[in-house]
Amino acid sequence: MDDIYNYLHGEILSLRLRPGDKISEADMAARFGVSRQPVRDAFNRLANLDLLVIRPQRATEVRRFSMREIEKARFVRAAIEGEVLRHAARYCDADGAARLDAAIAAQEKAIVDRNVDGFGALDYAFHETLCHIAKAEFAFDVILAEKAKVDRLCMLGLSKEDRMPELVQDHRAIAEAVKANDPVRAVEIGMLHLSRLDKTIERISVTNANYFEPPDS
């Protein structure tokens, strides 16, 4: 049931449901007035995104962060997004440039409005726009799947460190390099952009160690 999935997905990514929090099929079924099967289906979809841990005969819980999965996601994203930026810089035309300008303007407005949740959606839209310009729309599906694994960390970074201006600055620099048809510069800035989360991950792993799985998990 999409309503249940969308609700839980939003609660997890916004950190209203925190890593390690337990949720119940019965409670969710009662909340939405449905049988347990639609809830089970939604749980399974979220588990496939590594957002829930489902253990038979035990409570389902919001998945804690895994350093191994974070490293894997960063490796895959660097490879895919590097190619996207190379192709985007090669193919960007006046229409692509206008789309990038519009994306940056929307992000700047989100900063003025202090719209953290809205900025997250605009971040996705920016990377999707780059995939379209690169004529590699299929690549966004991979980026989306890997990005989901660290989005909760991104949300912690945005809400606690107010990093939105820094990220927009990166996006603007990426856009300018793509518009200038400069793939080397676009990739250089793109990799810097991906590295911005490193200090956030390090800090949160110390201050909120309970949000992370044990190293040998």
mmCIF file of C-alpha atoms in Angstrom:
data_model
loop_
_atom_site.group_PDB
_atom_site.id
_atom_site.type_symbol
_atom_site.label_atom_id
_atom_site.label_comp_id
_atom_site.label_asym_id
_atom_site.label_seq_id
_atom_site.Cartn_x
_atom_site.Cartn_y
_atom_site.Cartn_z
ATOM 1 C CA MET A 1 0.000 0.000 0.000
ATOM 2 C CA ASP A 2 1.654 3.199 -1.179
ATOM 3 C CA ASP A 3 0.199 5.320 1.639
ATOM 4 C CA ILE A 4 1.879 3.179 4.285
ATOM 5 C CA TYR A 5 5.150 2.998 2.370
ATOM 6 C CA ASN A 6 5.216 6.741 1.697
ATOM 7 C CA TYR A 7 4.403 7.565 5.314
ATOM 8 C CA LEU A 8 7.121 5.333 6.757
ATOM 9 C CA HIS A 9 9.647 6.347 4.100
ATOM 10 C CA GLY A 10 9.099 9.995 5.017
ATOM 11 C CA GLU A 11 9.248 9.317 8.754
ATOM 12 C CA ILE A 12 12.537 7.417 8.409
ATOM 13 C CA LEU A 13 14.283 9.856 6.076
ATOM 14 C CA SER A 14 13.175 12.872 8.123
ATOM 15 C CA LEU A 15 14.470 11.137 11.287
ATOM 16 C CA ARG A 16 11.125 11.325 13.014
ATOM 17 C CA LEU A 17 11.754 7.571 13.198
ATOM 18 C CA ARG A 18 15.352 7.217 14.370
ATOM 19 C CA PRO A 19 17.856 4.416 13.748
ATOM 20 C CA GLY A 20 17.006 1.550 16.105
ATOM 21 C CA ASP A 21 13.381 2.618 16.673
ATOM 22 C CA LYS A 22 10.959 -0.313 16.670
ATOM 23 C CA ILE A 23 7.725 -0.380 14.663
ATOM 24 C CA SER A 24 4.895 -2.860 14.727
ATOM 25 C CA GLU A 25 2.828 -4.387 11.923
ATOM 26 C CA ALA A 26 -0.192 -4.411 14.213
ATOM 27 C CA ASP A 27 0.199 -0.733 15.157
ATOM 28 C CA MET A 28 0.597 0.351 11.537
ATOM 29 C CA ALA A 29 -2.369 -1.760 10.428
ATOM 30 C CA ALA A 30 -4.527 -0.150 13.116
ATOM 31 C CA ARG A 31 -3.295 3.334 12.218
ATOM 32 C CA PHE A 32 -4.266 2.931 8.549
ATOM 33 C CA GLY A 33 -7.307 0.701 9.120
ATOM 34 C CA VAL A 34 -6.000 -2.162 6.955
ATOM 35 C CA SER A 35 -5.001 -5.782 7.351
ATOM 36 C CA ARG A 36 -1.408 -6.697 8.102
ATOM 37 C CA GLN A 37 -0.588 -7.732 4.513
ATOM 38 C CA PRO A 38 -0.305 -4.191 3.054
ATOM 39 C CA VAL A 39 1.843 -3.232 6.038
ATOM 40 C CA ARG A 40 4.040 -6.278 5.473
ATOM 41 C CA ASP A 41 4.424 -5.321 1.813
ATOM 42 C CA ALA A 42 5.464 -1.772 2.767
ATOM 43 C CA PHE A 43 7.930 -3.130 5.341
ATOM 44 C CA ASN A 44 9.480 -5.410 2.706
ATOM 45 C CA ARG A 45 9.903 -2.513 0.249
ATOM 46 C CA LEU A 46 11.643 -0.461 2.918
ATOM 47 C CA ALA A 47 13.817 -3.400 3.909
ATOM 48 C CA ASN A 48 14.916 -3.692 0.271
ATOM 49 C CA LEU A 49 16.141 -0.093 0.545
ATOM 50 C CA ASP A 50 18.092 -1.005 3.710
ATOM 51 C CA LEU A 51 15.851 1.257 5.772
ATOM 52 C CA LEU A 52 14.228 -1.456 7.929
ATOM 53 C CA VAL A 53 15.429 -4.657 9.547
ATOM 54 C CA ILE A 54 12.762 -7.381 9.613
ATOM 55 C CA ARG A 55 13.413 -10.288 11.964
ATOM 56 C CA PRO A 56 10.839 -13.105 12.240
ATOM 57 C CA GLN A 57 9.183 -13.281 15.668
ATOM 58 C CA ARG A 58 10.916 -10.062 16.711
ATOM 59 C CA ALA A 59 10.086 -6.382 16.368
ATOM 60 C CA THR A 60 10.881 -4.697 13.073
ATOM 61 C CA GLU A 61 13.233 -1.783 13.582
ATOM 62 C CA VAL A 62 14.615 1.135 11.640
ATOM 63 C CA ARG A 63 17.993 0.062 10.307
ATOM 64 C CA ARG A 64 21.008 1.601 11.929
ATOM 65 C CA PHE A 65 23.736 3.096 9.756
ATOM 66 C CA SER A 66 26.308 0.642 8.432
ATOM 67 C CA MET A 67 29.788 1.998 7.730
ATOM 68 C CA ARG A 68 30.302 -0.798 5.215
ATOM 69 C CA GLU A 69 27.138 0.140 3.305
ATOM 70 C CA ILE A 70 28.028 3.827 3.463
ATOM 71 C CA GLU A 71 31.458 3.117 1.972
ATOM 72 C CA LYS A 72 29.898 0.924 -0.715
ATOM 73 C CA ALA A 73 27.308 3.577 -1.577
ATOM 74 C CA ARG A 74 29.962 6.283 -1.822
ATOM 75 C CA PHE A 75 32.138 4.108 -4.094
ATOM 76 C CA VAL A 76 29.262 3.312 -6.437
ATOM 77 C CA ARG A 77 28.023 6.898 -6.515
ATOM 78 C CA ALA A 78 31.490 8.266 -7.271
ATOM 79 C CA ALA A 79 31.814 5.938 -10.259
ATOM 80 C CA ILE A 80 28.331 6.601 -11.625
ATOM 81 C CA GLU A 81 28.195 10.333 -10.965
ATOM 82 C CA GLY A 82 31.659 10.834 -12.423
ATOM 83 C CA GLU A 83 30.436 9.396 -15.719
ATOM 84 C CA VAL A 84 27.204 11.384 -15.525
ATOM 85 C CA LEU A 85 29.138 14.635 -15.097
ATOM 86 C CA ARG A 86 31.487 13.826 -17.977
ATOM 87 C CA HIS A 87 28.550 13.188 -20.286
ATOM 88 C CA ALA A 88 26.532 16.136 -18.975
ATOM 89 C CA ALA A 89 29.442 18.497 -19.679
ATOM 90 C CA ARG A 90 29.720 17.066 -23.180
ATOM 91 C CA TYR A 91 26.030 17.339 -24.051
ATOM 92 C CA CYS A 92 24.870 20.432 -22.141
ATOM 93 C CA ASP A 93 23.144 22.929 -24.425
ATOM 94 C CA ALA A 94 21.102 26.094 -23.850
ATOM 95 C CA ASP A 95 18.095 24.112 -22.642
ATOM 96 C CA GLY A 96 20.228 22.127 -20.205
ATOM 97 C CA ALA A 97 21.854 25.313 -18.941
ATOM 98 C CA ALA A 98 18.437 26.874 -18.319
ATOM 99 C CA ARG A 99 17.311 23.802 -16.374
ATOM 100 C CA LEU A 100 20.418 23.946 -14.208
ATOM 101 C CA ASP A 101 19.916 27.662 -13.542
ATOM 102 C CA ALA A 102 16.317 26.994 -12.508
ATOM 103 C CA ALA A 103 17.424 24.188 -10.182
ATOM 104 C CA ILE A 104 19.979 26.412 -8.463
ATOM 105 C CA ALA A 105 17.448 29.244 -8.101
ATOM 106 C CA ALA A 106 14.990 26.863 -6.411
ATOM 107 C CA GLN A 107 17.691 25.721 -3.969
ATOM 108 C CA GLU A 108 18.615 29.309 -3.140
ATOM 109 C CA LYS A 109 14.968 30.018 -2.361
ATOM 110 C CA ALA A 110 14.899 26.981 -0.037
ATOM 111 C CA ILE A 111 17.810 28.505 1.870
ATOM 112 C CA VAL A 112 15.988 31.815 2.255
ATOM 113 C CA ASP A 113 12.878 29.945 3.436
ATOM 114 C CA ARG A 114 14.995 27.622 5.657
ATOM 115 C CA ASN A 115 13.125 24.743 4.071
ATOM 116 C CA VAL A 116 15.321 21.763 4.993
ATOM 117 C CA ASP A 117 12.834 19.087 3.879
ATOM 118 C CA GLY A 118 12.221 20.885 0.608
ATOM 119 C CA PHE A 119 15.946 21.245 0.015
ATOM 120 C CA GLY A 120 16.348 17.479 0.188
ATOM 121 C CA ALA A 121 13.862 17.035 -2.659
ATOM 122 C CA LEU A 122 15.595 19.759 -4.677
ATOM 123 C CA ASP A 123 18.930 18.011 -4.157
ATOM 124 C CA TYR A 124 17.467 14.881 -5.747
ATOM 125 C CA ALA A 125 16.012 16.941 -8.590
ATOM 126 C CA PHE A 126 19.399 18.548 -9.321
ATOM 127 C CA HIS A 127 21.136 15.197 -9.695
ATOM 128 C CA GLU A 128 18.260 13.894 -11.798
ATOM 129 C CA THR A 129 18.565 16.940 -14.072
ATOM 130 C CA LEU A 130 22.251 16.186 -14.579
ATOM 131 C CA CYS A 131 21.345 12.625 -15.599
ATOM 132 C CA HIS A 132 18.843 13.945 -18.146
ATOM 133 C CA ILE A 133 21.387 16.356 -19.594
ATOM 134 C CA ALA A 134 23.894 13.493 -19.784
ATOM 135 C CA LYS A 135 21.333 11.412 -21.725
ATOM 136 C CA ALA A 136 21.702 8.820 -18.976
ATOM 137 C CA GLU A 137 18.340 8.909 -17.236
ATOM 138 C CA PHE A 138 18.828 5.258 -16.242
ATOM 139 C CA ALA A 139 21.789 6.279 -14.076
ATOM 140 C CA PHE A 140 19.508 8.141 -11.693
ATOM 141 C CA ASP A 141 17.904 4.872 -10.583
ATOM 142 C CA VAL A 142 21.322 3.717 -9.354
ATOM 143 C CA ILE A 143 22.091 7.071 -7.734
ATOM 144 C CA LEU A 144 18.667 7.034 -6.072
ATOM 145 C CA ALA A 145 19.204 3.577 -4.571
ATOM 146 C CA GLU A 146 22.667 4.399 -3.237
ATOM 147 C CA LYS A 147 21.708 7.884 -2.073
ATOM 148 C CA ALA A 148 18.865 6.446 0.012
ATOM 149 C CA LYS A 149 21.429 4.619 2.149
ATOM 150 C CA VAL A 150 22.972 7.867 3.389
ATOM 151 C CA ASP A 151 20.064 10.300 3.141
ATOM 152 C CA ARG A 152 19.360 10.113 6.854
ATOM 153 C CA LEU A 153 22.949 11.148 7.526
ATOM 154 C CA CYS A 154 22.500 13.975 5.037
ATOM 155 C CA MET A 155 19.428 15.075 6.957
ATOM 156 C CA LEU A 156 21.380 15.072 10.216
ATOM 157 C CA GLY A 157 24.044 17.157 8.529
ATOM 158 C CA LEU A 158 21.584 19.664 7.150
ATOM 159 C CA SER A 159 19.530 20.081 10.308
ATOM 160 C CA LYS A 160 22.415 20.196 12.777
ATOM 161 C CA GLU A 161 25.144 21.928 10.794
ATOM 162 C CA ASP A 162 23.099 24.109 8.469
ATOM 163 C CA ARG A 163 25.198 23.050 5.488
ATOM 164 C CA MET A 164 22.685 24.019 2.820
ATOM 165 C CA PRO A 165 24.630 27.115 1.620
ATOM 166 C CA GLU A 166 27.786 25.031 1.193
ATOM 167 C CA LEU A 167 25.926 22.405 -0.816
ATOM 168 C CA VAL A 168 24.308 25.011 -3.045
ATOM 169 C CA GLN A 169 27.727 26.520 -3.633
ATOM 170 C CA ASP A 170 28.914 23.076 -4.787
ATOM 171 C CA HIS A 171 25.877 22.624 -6.991
ATOM 172 C CA ARG A 172 26.394 26.053 -8.538
ATOM 173 C CA ALA A 173 30.050 25.262 -9.283
ATOM 174 C CA ILE A 174 29.086 21.903 -10.809
ATOM 175 C CA ALA A 175 26.440 23.592 -12.929
ATOM 176 C CA GLU A 176 28.885 26.238 -14.156
ATOM 177 C CA ALA A 177 31.433 23.583 -15.164
ATOM 178 C CA VAL A 178 28.774 21.561 -16.980
ATOM 179 C CA LYS A 179 27.449 24.668 -18.739
ATOM 180 C CA ALA A 180 31.032 25.516 -19.778
ATOM 181 C CA ASN A 181 31.381 22.001 -21.257
ATOM 182 C CA ASP A 182 34.332 21.342 -18.930
ATOM 183 C CA PRO A 183 34.156 17.661 -17.883
ATOM 184 C CA VAL A 184 37.422 17.679 -15.916
ATOM 185 C CA ARG A 185 36.300 20.549 -13.717
ATOM 186 C CA ALA A 186 32.776 19.130 -13.382
ATOM 187 C CA VAL A 187 34.091 15.788 -12.108
ATOM 188 C CA GLU A 188 36.601 17.468 -9.789
ATOM 189 C CA ILE A 189 33.881 19.503 -8.095
ATOM 190 C CA GLY A 190 31.482 16.553 -8.105
ATOM 191 C CA MET A 191 33.939 14.409 -6.152
ATOM 192 C CA LEU A 192 34.516 17.258 -3.683
ATOM 193 C CA HIS A 193 30.752 17.498 -3.285
ATOM 194 C CA LEU A 194 30.477 13.805 -2.437
ATOM 195 C CA SER A 195 33.250 14.137 0.154
ATOM 196 C CA ARG A 196 31.389 16.832 2.111
ATOM 197 C CA LEU A 197 29.617 14.225 4.217
ATOM 198 C CA ASP A 198 32.833 12.668 5.561
ATOM 199 C CA LYS A 199 33.168 14.968 8.590
ATOM 200 C CA THR A 200 29.463 14.621 9.351
ATOM 201 C CA ILE A 201 29.733 10.816 9.333
ATOM 202 C CA GLU A 202 32.807 10.944 11.571
ATOM 203 C CA ARG A 203 31.145 13.284 14.053
ATOM 204 C CA ILE A 204 27.853 11.398 14.213
ATOM 205 C CA SER A 205 29.621 8.038 14.608
ATOM 206 C CA VAL A 206 31.181 9.444 17.792
ATOM 207 C CA THR A 207 28.328 11.509 19.217
ATOM 208 C CA ASN A 208 25.558 9.048 18.275
ATOM 209 C CA ALA A 209 27.307 5.690 18.216
ATOM 210 C CA ASN A 210 23.965 3.963 18.894
ATOM 211 C CA TYR A 211 22.822 5.024 15.404
ATOM 212 C CA PHE A 212 25.436 2.720 13.861
ATOM 213 C CA GLU A 213 25.668 -1.044 13.571
ATOM 214 C CA PRO A 214 28.593 -2.681 15.356
ATOM 215 C CA PRO A 215 31.680 -2.825 13.101
ATOM 216 C CA ASP A 216 31.476 -6.616 12.697
ATOM 217 C CA SER A 217 27.777 -6.622 11.653
#
